[in-house]
Amino acid sequence: MCRWIAYLGQPTHMEDYLYDGERALCGQAMKSHEAKLGVHGDGGGLGWYDRKPFPGLYRNAGPAWGDPNLRELTAQLQGHLFFAHVRASTGAPSIFVNCHPFRCDNWLFMHNGQIGGFDEVRRGLEHGLDDAAYRLRQGSTDSELIFALLRTNGLQHDPVRAIEVTLNKILTQMRQAGVKSAFRATFALADGDNIWAVRWSSDAHAPSLYQRQNCDHLLLASEPIDEHADNWREVPANALVHARRSADGAVNISQSFLFEKVA
Amino acid sequence: MCRWIAYLGQPTHMEDYLYDGERALCGQAMKSHEAKLGVHGDGGGLGWYDRKPFPGLYRNAGPAWGDPNLRELTAQLQGHLFFAHVRASTGAPSIFVNCHPFRCDNWLFMHNGQIGGFDEVRRGLEHGLDDAAYRLRQGSTDSELIFALLRTNGLQHDPVRAIEVTLNKILTQMRQAGVKSAFRATFALADGDNIWAVRWSSDAHAPSLYQRQNCDHLLLASEPIDEHADNWREVPANALVHARRSADGAVNISQSFLFEKVA
Amino acid sequence: MCRWIAYLGQPTHMEDYLYDGERALCGQAMKSHEAKLGVHGDGGGLGWYDRKPFPGLYRNAGPAWGDPNLRELTAQLQGHLFFAHVRASTGAPSIFVNCHPFRCDNWLFMHNGQIGGFDEVRRGLEHGLDDAAYRLRQGSTDSELIFALLRTNGLQHDPVRAIEVTLNKILTQMRQAGVKSAFRATFALADGDNIWAVRWSSDAHAPSLYQRQNCDHLLLASEPIDEHADNWREVPANALVHARRSADGAVNISQSFLFEKVA
Amino acid sequence: MCRWIAYLGQPTHMEDYLYDGERALCGQAMKSHEAKLGVHGDGGGLGWYDRKPFPGLYRNAGPAWGDPNLRELTAQLQGHLFFAHVRASTGAPSIFVNCHPFRCDNWLFMHNGQIGGFDEVRRGLEHGLDDAAYRLRQGSTDSELIFALLRTNGLQHDPVRAIEVTLNKILTQMRQAGVKSAFRATFALADGDNIWAVRWSSDAHAPSLYQRQNCDHLLLASEPIDEHADNWREVPANALVHARRSADGAVNISQSFLFEKVA
């Protein structure tokens, strides 16, 4: 289980979002208020879009709270879209390739959740990857595999459809393998101009997701990064939030529910 | 602030002491029950006496709970005397030279506590080191400096006197610098056959220390590593526990109070 | 490309083999005399059999020459059989799971070489793994995949046959994928009592392997670790060296050629 | 001994300077043509001035050639002034606090060289630091101590004088301690608008320094980063190069010799 934040809006320095107070992301890493695992010390990462079309990526396997380079970068870097993530391992080793965000071309992905019975379904899911997605994996997490499945299922062309197809394929594989435990996935995707964020679970316990919106930006977060509860709106379970930055810098936000077209 | 354990007795594998359950040392690293800081993710270390007269040392700056090498070593290594330590930084960077135990010749040292106003007194204390002790420091912690002062003050010849002299010199330096905050020091020293463990503070809040004694060994720990409260005796504040392993392997334990000869 | 040594014989400390002089393994890491890549700074590892039936494992992604823990361990540990390895990456990231030796149950494996066109044949080779071997991989090297194939092909029951079957399967996969570059594999396997070492290539350039034998031990090495050329015998290409330690501690050595029964 | 580059000029991405070819800085790290130690695998660092008055800092103890974060940052970051450095340890451990550049306020410093007999003179030199400089040290290198001495000796007010005073004080200390070996120092300082680079030694073997100047920038380097010898001019021994970026972005360069006013 993990904690993450995603920002879209006016170009900003990132430091405050990670370090300003005990509720900021690196404070959550040491003591989370809403996570199943209280401590997220198994890695931190940052992905950001600044002057180049493809995003920058920084990942380190140590605790984010004590990483001097992460602190430096968030003080210097600016971005109009950035992801930050702190990791609590559910088994895969603490190495940078298992840290989020993951990147492919101009896309970023980060995740909080777990594929139930991952050992039982991993091979079948990897069998379903196309060759390009098969090769892009560097680590051993279920999170990176979800991203690879999203790529296989047409992320670049129709992200929402890719999300629905991927969730369905994972569920099917779990059912075939007789897995009883849940599949939980609260994740974010970005392509440089858009963020798609999903709060979803196969059971009633979708990992938390909140949003804070103001005049010049949208912030999505596993849990609030400040103590002003009024600023925050909980994203409902099974919802997909789509935020788009238009040419004039305005952020447009829409919310839908996964699989609602099906229903 | 830190958590540590010290063992003297029949040669044993170390694994269970660090990994058997949520109360074992690496469980405490993620969630301590008695520490001011709940999380100790800023490094772990092991010192042990086995087949050689000088102890082995393993230190790593990452969280002990996710360190595969530490787990391996505790499964393979045996020792009749070993120290294990998990660190929560109070400011000094997360690098291996700031991890405990510290070693010099055949001696090991590890510590839980803090010199109040360390920035104010550090230079004066370092000025008081003899040249050999001045050179042995590799990191920037108050803990390593306490060990260097112990060396300067005659550790090899009279450990109890060196402890008392060192505590006094630090207190004097703090007083001269006008430091109001406390000096707390719960630490352990070993030379291969003996452990000296101290629970001490300049105020009423000496960091906790417990001992568990049975037929073939003594275990000292910042907090109990199992849930059987009856097994554990709290070491009183300002006490010094001395444990000695005799040639036949028996462990003899005595307790005194610091500065009692003075008083 | 990598450098490695393998020892079988009287229990010994390992330090001299890694640190005694510029030709010792950690000297080779900084400057090799026979390797295609002169520098092997992308990780080091140690596997050893001592008091337990399964081997201990230490792996670290930094340069072996500057790793204080590796130095400590080789000074303290003893083993009657140990492997040590320094890595020069040919692409896979510098993370501990990509460092050798690899372990499964009571077996160790380490490797110097490369599967030509690995990106082209990896998926096909992974498809051929049995489920247990598929799951044991933690990293992304061709070396770890060779070990997983050896497991799949019956390593525990008939190591020599498993080696021949595995080499053949990899060659077949390369042929089917149209790979023109060579498959080179100079590797060692151990089970606690035996070492099997192979020097092999699909072309005329099998990575080097040497052996030094004396009254109480056998040492195999990518290149000599001392300057006494007379001590060393080059293992011929396509040869397999089998060393067995009997109950009385004597080391029996035999050499054969791969696929000779076939021919 | 180390390799470094310093850039002042039009804002630029840094990637090519570190990664474009075998002569670029990370190529030099694996194989230097002019350094006493051929391999510089004990850490890498980057300091840069971009949108903030104080410089950003990235330092990592692993080999620069295999550090994915360093590669990412140099692809994303821009700067009108940046320092990059790869380290070969001459004894101090491989930890990030021993990596260059060092920073204080708006200043950066990096170094190639060695204080002869450092163990003999370290304490005396540290004794001469003012309190602020005494506290800013985090590691144990002679390089960081030189920077601290420069601070003590008035770097912010008169850099050239601070350099001369510092070199003299170190020489005096060495003489008093009876050190016979040389003091060599080829280093660079920056404040955001200026670079001061020094090539100096107490004997005839000042560590190499080159400069490449074109219409929009100046590059200083331990050795050329491309194969076009015509582009490069060797900085003479005992010279100080001062480069200043004016408000219109032009780079003005002047060269003097240390201690020439004295002579």
mmCIF file of N, CA and C in Angstrom, chain D residues 42-129:
data_model
loop_
_atom_site.group_PDB
_atom_site.id
_atom_site.type_symbol
_atom_site.label_atom_id
_atom_site.label_comp_id
_atom_site.label_asym_id
_atom_site.label_seq_id
_atom_site.Cartn_x
_atom_site.Cartn_y
_atom_site.Cartn_z
ATOM 1 N N ASP D 42 33.188 6.144 -7.329
ATOM 2 C CA ASP D 42 32.798 6.275 -5.924
ATOM 3 C C ASP D 42 31.863 7.445 -5.669
ATOM 4 N N GLY D 43 31.064 7.795 -6.652
ATOM 5 C CA GLY D 43 30.061 8.829 -6.441
ATOM 6 C C GLY D 43 30.049 9.856 -7.547
ATOM 7 N N GLY D 44 28.890 10.478 -7.696
ATOM 8 C CA GLY D 44 28.735 11.532 -8.681
ATOM 9 C C GLY D 44 27.863 12.621 -8.115
ATOM 10 N N GLY D 45 28.004 13.818 -8.647
ATOM 11 C CA GLY D 45 27.191 14.912 -8.143
ATOM 12 C C GLY D 45 27.001 15.989 -9.181
ATOM 13 N N LEU D 46 25.978 16.783 -8.931
ATOM 14 C CA LEU D 46 25.570 17.852 -9.831
ATOM 15 C C LEU D 46 25.139 19.034 -8.969
ATOM 16 N N GLY D 47 25.607 20.217 -9.324
ATOM 17 C CA GLY D 47 25.104 21.448 -8.713
ATOM 18 C C GLY D 47 24.729 22.383 -9.844
ATOM 19 N N TRP D 48 23.585 23.067 -9.707
ATOM 20 C CA TRP D 48 23.166 23.915 -10.835
ATOM 21 C C TRP D 48 22.363 25.120 -10.338
ATOM 22 N N TYR D 49 22.476 26.211 -11.097
ATOM 23 C CA TYR D 49 21.714 27.427 -10.840
ATOM 24 C C TYR D 49 20.683 27.562 -11.949
ATOM 25 N N ASP D 50 19.433 27.653 -11.549
ATOM 26 C CA ASP D 50 18.379 27.744 -12.565
ATOM 27 C C ASP D 50 17.428 28.884 -12.216
ATOM 28 N N ARG D 51 16.297 28.573 -11.590
ATOM 29 C CA ARG D 51 15.273 29.578 -11.344
ATOM 30 C C ARG D 51 15.369 30.183 -9.952
ATOM 31 N N LYS D 52 16.214 29.634 -9.118
ATOM 32 C CA LYS D 52 16.304 30.110 -7.730
ATOM 33 C C LYS D 52 17.681 30.721 -7.503
ATOM 34 N N PRO D 53 17.800 31.617 -6.531
ATOM 35 C CA PRO D 53 19.101 32.226 -6.259
ATOM 36 C C PRO D 53 20.120 31.235 -5.712
ATOM 37 N N PHE D 54 19.636 30.247 -4.952
ATOM 38 C CA PHE D 54 20.579 29.258 -4.431
ATOM 39 C C PHE D 54 20.578 28.041 -5.351
ATOM 40 N N PRO D 55 21.713 27.378 -5.447
ATOM 41 C CA PRO D 55 21.832 26.280 -6.401
ATOM 42 C C PRO D 55 21.158 25.004 -5.914
ATOM 43 N N GLY D 56 20.741 24.181 -6.868
ATOM 44 C CA GLY D 56 20.271 22.836 -6.559
ATOM 45 C C GLY D 56 21.451 21.894 -6.439
ATOM 46 N N LEU D 57 21.242 20.796 -5.727
ATOM 47 C CA LEU D 57 22.333 19.862 -5.459
ATOM 48 C C LEU D 57 21.800 18.442 -5.569
ATOM 49 N N TYR D 58 22.505 17.627 -6.330
ATOM 50 C CA TYR D 58 22.187 16.203 -6.396
ATOM 51 C C TYR D 58 23.493 15.441 -6.205
ATOM 52 N N ARG D 59 23.515 14.546 -5.231
ATOM 53 C CA ARG D 59 24.725 13.758 -4.977
ATOM 54 C C ARG D 59 24.345 12.319 -4.680
ATOM 55 N N ASN D 60 25.108 11.393 -5.221
ATOM 56 C CA ASN D 60 24.818 9.976 -5.019
ATOM 57 C C ASN D 60 26.117 9.198 -4.967
ATOM 58 N N ALA D 61 26.184 8.231 -4.044
ATOM 59 C CA ALA D 61 27.453 7.555 -3.788
ATOM 60 C C ALA D 61 27.799 6.470 -4.796
ATOM 61 N N GLY D 62 26.885 6.039 -5.631
ATOM 62 C CA GLY D 62 27.199 4.975 -6.592
ATOM 63 C C GLY D 62 27.945 5.520 -7.807
ATOM 64 N N PRO D 63 28.363 4.627 -8.711
ATOM 65 C CA PRO D 63 29.024 5.070 -9.941
ATOM 66 C C PRO D 63 28.087 5.935 -10.779
ATOM 67 N N ALA D 64 28.582 7.059 -11.247
ATOM 68 C CA ALA D 64 27.754 7.970 -12.029
ATOM 69 C C ALA D 64 27.260 7.309 -13.308
ATOM 70 N N TRP D 65 28.074 6.396 -13.879
ATOM 71 C CA TRP D 65 27.681 5.820 -15.177
ATOM 72 C C TRP D 65 26.433 4.959 -15.061
ATOM 73 N N GLY D 66 26.119 4.475 -13.881
ATOM 74 C CA GLY D 66 24.952 3.608 -13.741
ATOM 75 C C GLY D 66 23.843 4.225 -12.910
ATOM 76 N N ASP D 67 23.852 5.519 -12.730
ATOM 77 C CA ASP D 67 22.874 6.179 -11.859
ATOM 78 C C ASP D 67 21.717 6.708 -12.716
ATOM 79 N N PRO D 68 20.576 6.047 -12.660
ATOM 80 C CA PRO D 68 19.476 6.465 -13.542
ATOM 81 C C PRO D 68 18.953 7.855 -13.197
ATOM 82 N N ASN D 69 19.037 8.246 -11.930
ATOM 83 C CA ASN D 69 18.523 9.556 -11.552
ATOM 84 C C ASN D 69 19.408 10.683 -12.096
ATOM 85 N N LEU D 70 20.700 10.487 -12.056
ATOM 86 C CA LEU D 70 21.596 11.503 -12.611
ATOM 87 C C LEU D 70 21.316 11.691 -14.103
ATOM 88 N N ARG D 71 21.138 10.588 -14.781
ATOM 89 C CA ARG D 71 20.846 10.661 -16.223
ATOM 90 C C ARG D 71 19.543 11.430 -16.459
ATOM 91 N N GLU D 72 18.510 11.093 -15.704
ATOM 92 C CA GLU D 72 17.214 11.782 -15.820
ATOM 93 C C GLU D 72 17.362 13.277 -15.593
ATOM 94 N N LEU D 73 18.051 13.634 -14.532
ATOM 95 C CA LEU D 73 18.136 15.048 -14.162
ATOM 96 C C LEU D 73 18.861 15.842 -15.232
ATOM 97 N N THR D 74 19.949 15.286 -15.743
ATOM 98 C CA THR D 74 20.688 16.043 -16.754
ATOM 99 C C THR D 74 19.883 16.170 -18.047
ATOM 100 N N ALA D 75 18.927 15.266 -18.271
ATOM 101 C CA ALA D 75 18.066 15.393 -19.451
ATOM 102 C C ALA D 75 16.983 16.443 -19.243
ATOM 103 N N GLN D 76 16.591 16.698 -18.015
ATOM 104 C CA GLN D 76 15.476 17.595 -17.744
ATOM 105 C C GLN D 76 15.909 18.988 -17.317
ATOM 106 N N LEU D 77 16.949 19.033 -16.507
ATOM 107 C CA LEU D 77 17.316 20.300 -15.896
ATOM 108 C C LEU D 77 17.992 21.221 -16.894
ATOM 109 N N GLN D 78 17.821 22.511 -16.692
ATOM 110 C CA GLN D 78 18.610 23.509 -17.400
ATOM 111 C C GLN D 78 19.365 24.350 -16.380
ATOM 112 N N GLY D 79 20.458 24.919 -16.825
ATOM 113 C CA GLY D 79 21.178 25.840 -15.957
ATOM 114 C C GLY D 79 22.068 26.728 -16.793
ATOM 115 N N HIS D 80 22.317 27.927 -16.309
ATOM 116 C CA HIS D 80 23.296 28.801 -16.965
ATOM 117 C C HIS D 80 24.675 28.610 -16.327
ATOM 118 N N LEU D 81 24.664 27.905 -15.177
ATOM 119 C CA LEU D 81 25.923 27.594 -14.505
ATOM 120 C C LEU D 81 25.714 26.240 -13.835
ATOM 121 N N PHE D 82 26.536 25.282 -14.179
ATOM 122 C CA PHE D 82 26.434 24.003 -13.455
ATOM 123 C C PHE D 82 27.804 23.377 -13.269
ATOM 124 N N PHE D 83 27.899 22.591 -12.209
ATOM 125 C CA PHE D 83 29.081 21.798 -11.877
ATOM 126 C C PHE D 83 28.676 20.323 -11.932
ATOM 127 N N ALA D 84 29.526 19.476 -12.458
ATOM 128 C CA ALA D 84 29.312 18.026 -12.365
ATOM 129 C C ALA D 84 30.628 17.375 -11.991
ATOM 130 N N HIS D 85 30.557 16.300 -11.219
ATOM 131 C CA HIS D 85 31.758 15.743 -10.591
ATOM 132 C C HIS D 85 31.608 14.234 -10.441
ATOM 133 N N VAL D 86 32.677 13.503 -10.736
ATOM 134 C CA VAL D 86 32.721 12.066 -10.434
ATOM 135 C C VAL D 86 33.927 11.802 -9.540
ATOM 136 N N ARG D 87 33.727 10.910 -8.574
ATOM 137 C CA ARG D 87 34.681 10.779 -7.486
ATOM 138 C C ARG D 87 35.410 9.440 -7.510
ATOM 139 N N ALA D 88 36.715 9.501 -7.239
ATOM 140 C CA ALA D 88 37.481 8.299 -6.908
ATOM 141 C C ALA D 88 38.002 8.511 -5.495
ATOM 142 N N SER D 89 37.536 7.710 -4.579
ATOM 143 C CA SER D 89 37.915 7.907 -3.181
ATOM 144 C C SER D 89 39.407 7.685 -2.974
ATOM 145 N N THR D 90 39.989 8.538 -2.155
ATOM 146 C CA THR D 90 41.356 8.274 -1.701
ATOM 147 C C THR D 90 41.341 7.832 -0.241
ATOM 148 N N GLY D 91 40.203 7.324 0.225
ATOM 149 C CA GLY D 91 40.149 6.810 1.581
ATOM 150 C C GLY D 91 38.820 7.042 2.270
ATOM 151 N N ALA D 92 38.257 8.223 2.143
ATOM 152 C CA ALA D 92 36.988 8.509 2.807
ATOM 153 C C ALA D 92 35.885 7.654 2.203
ATOM 154 N N PRO D 93 34.929 7.208 3.032
ATOM 155 C CA PRO D 93 33.925 6.259 2.550
ATOM 156 C C PRO D 93 33.049 6.808 1.417
ATOM 157 N N SER D 94 32.462 5.878 0.682
ATOM 158 C CA SER D 94 31.557 6.226 -0.418
ATOM 159 C C SER D 94 30.162 6.501 0.139
ATOM 160 N N ILE D 95 29.929 7.735 0.539
ATOM 161 C CA ILE D 95 28.634 8.178 1.044
ATOM 162 C C ILE D 95 28.356 9.541 0.435
ATOM 163 N N PHE D 96 27.076 9.902 0.346
ATOM 164 C CA PHE D 96 26.767 11.094 -0.439
ATOM 165 C C PHE D 96 27.389 12.356 0.145
ATOM 166 N N VAL D 97 27.566 12.419 1.442
ATOM 167 C CA VAL D 97 28.141 13.629 2.034
ATOM 168 C C VAL D 97 29.614 13.820 1.671
ATOM 169 N N ASN D 98 30.235 12.782 1.153
ATOM 170 C CA ASN D 98 31.611 12.912 0.675
ATOM 171 C C ASN D 98 31.678 13.201 -0.829
ATOM 172 N N CYS D 99 30.519 13.306 -1.472
ATOM 173 C CA CYS D 99 30.481 13.595 -2.906
ATOM 174 C C CYS D 99 30.441 15.102 -3.129
ATOM 175 N N HIS D 100 30.986 15.524 -4.235
ATOM 176 C CA HIS D 100 31.014 16.913 -4.667
ATOM 177 C C HIS D 100 29.831 17.143 -5.602
ATOM 178 N N PRO D 101 29.414 18.355 -5.859
ATOM 179 C CA PRO D 101 29.877 19.601 -5.242
ATOM 180 C C PRO D 101 29.400 19.705 -3.788
ATOM 181 N N PHE D 102 30.071 20.594 -3.063
ATOM 182 C CA PHE D 102 29.620 21.012 -1.740
ATOM 183 C C PHE D 102 28.950 22.367 -1.890
ATOM 184 N N ARG D 103 28.013 22.648 -1.015
ATOM 185 C CA ARG D 103 27.258 23.899 -1.131
ATOM 186 C C ARG D 103 27.187 24.609 0.208
ATOM 187 N N CYS D 104 27.233 25.927 0.154
ATOM 188 C CA CYS D 104 26.934 26.737 1.338
ATOM 189 C C CYS D 104 26.300 28.024 0.839
ATOM 190 N N ASP D 105 25.117 28.337 1.349
ATOM 191 C CA ASP D 105 24.361 29.497 0.856
ATOM 192 C C ASP D 105 24.288 29.435 -0.675
ATOM 193 N N ASN D 106 24.727 30.492 -1.337
ATOM 194 C CA ASN D 106 24.648 30.512 -2.804
ATOM 195 C C ASN D 106 25.922 29.998 -3.479
ATOM 196 N N TRP D 107 26.821 29.403 -2.710
ATOM 197 C CA TRP D 107 28.115 28.967 -3.240
ATOM 198 C C TRP D 107 28.174 27.477 -3.487
ATOM 199 N N LEU D 108 28.907 27.112 -4.542
ATOM 200 C CA LEU D 108 29.249 25.721 -4.822
ATOM 201 C C LEU D 108 30.763 25.573 -4.886
ATOM 202 N N PHE D 109 31.230 24.377 -4.545
ATOM 203 C CA PHE D 109 32.663 24.062 -4.590
ATOM 204 C C PHE D 109 32.842 22.611 -5.007
ATOM 205 N N MET D 110 33.812 22.378 -5.882
ATOM 206 C CA MET D 110 34.201 20.978 -6.155
ATOM 207 C C MET D 110 35.687 20.946 -6.415
ATOM 208 N N HIS D 111 36.269 19.755 -6.314
ATOM 209 C CA HIS D 111 37.710 19.669 -6.141
ATOM 210 C C HIS D 111 38.257 18.378 -6.722
ATOM 211 N N ASN D 112 39.469 18.472 -7.244
ATOM 212 C CA ASN D 112 40.265 17.312 -7.605
ATOM 213 C C ASN D 112 41.659 17.533 -7.036
ATOM 214 N N GLY D 113 42.093 16.643 -6.198
ATOM 215 C CA GLY D 113 43.408 16.803 -5.592
ATOM 216 C C GLY D 113 43.462 16.128 -4.237
ATOM 217 N N GLN D 114 44.412 16.521 -3.437
ATOM 218 C CA GLN D 114 44.620 15.833 -2.172
ATOM 219 C C GLN D 114 45.540 16.669 -1.285
ATOM 220 N N ILE D 115 45.174 16.764 -0.032
ATOM 221 C CA ILE D 115 46.083 17.354 0.953
ATOM 222 C C ILE D 115 47.007 16.244 1.432
ATOM 223 N N GLY D 116 48.292 16.356 1.119
ATOM 224 C CA GLY D 116 49.234 15.336 1.563
ATOM 225 C C GLY D 116 49.230 15.216 3.090
ATOM 226 N N GLY D 117 49.349 14.012 3.589
ATOM 227 C CA GLY D 117 49.379 13.802 5.032
ATOM 228 C C GLY D 117 48.134 14.320 5.740
ATOM 229 N N PHE D 118 46.979 14.133 5.114
ATOM 230 C CA PHE D 118 45.747 14.727 5.646
ATOM 231 C C PHE D 118 45.474 14.316 7.092
ATOM 232 N N ASP D 119 45.744 13.060 7.405
ATOM 233 C CA ASP D 119 45.522 12.606 8.783
ATOM 234 C C ASP D 119 46.358 13.413 9.786
ATOM 235 N N GLU D 120 47.527 13.842 9.346
ATOM 236 C CA GLU D 120 48.414 14.579 10.261
ATOM 237 C C GLU D 120 47.961 16.025 10.467
ATOM 238 N N VAL D 121 47.336 16.600 9.447
ATOM 239 C CA VAL D 121 47.048 18.041 9.516
ATOM 240 C C VAL D 121 45.572 18.359 9.728
ATOM 241 N N ARG D 122 44.740 17.337 9.640
ATOM 242 C CA ARG D 122 43.303 17.590 9.686
ATOM 243 C C ARG D 122 42.880 18.326 10.949
ATOM 244 N N ARG D 123 43.334 17.825 12.088
ATOM 245 C CA ARG D 123 42.869 18.421 13.337
ATOM 246 C C ARG D 123 43.276 19.881 13.458
ATOM 247 N N GLY D 124 44.518 20.163 13.088
ATOM 248 C CA GLY D 124 44.986 21.548 13.140
ATOM 249 C C GLY D 124 44.173 22.446 12.222
ATOM 250 N N LEU D 125 43.869 21.952 11.045
ATOM 251 C CA LEU D 125 43.098 22.761 10.097
ATOM 252 C C LEU D 125 41.673 22.992 10.599
ATOM 253 N N GLU D 126 41.080 21.945 11.163
ATOM 254 C CA GLU D 126 39.719 22.098 11.686
ATOM 255 C C GLU D 126 39.699 23.067 12.863
ATOM 256 N N HIS D 127 40.786 23.071 13.606
ATOM 257 C CA HIS D 127 40.901 24.012 14.711
ATOM 258 C C HIS D 127 40.826 25.453 14.224
ATOM 259 N N GLY D 128 41.280 25.706 12.983
ATOM 260 C CA GLY D 128 41.292 27.053 12.439
ATOM 261 C C GLY D 128 39.987 27.509 11.813
ATOM 262 N N LEU D 129 38.991 26.661 11.807
ATOM 263 C CA LEU D 129 37.707 27.051 11.210
ATOM 264 C C LEU D 129 36.943 27.979 12.135
#
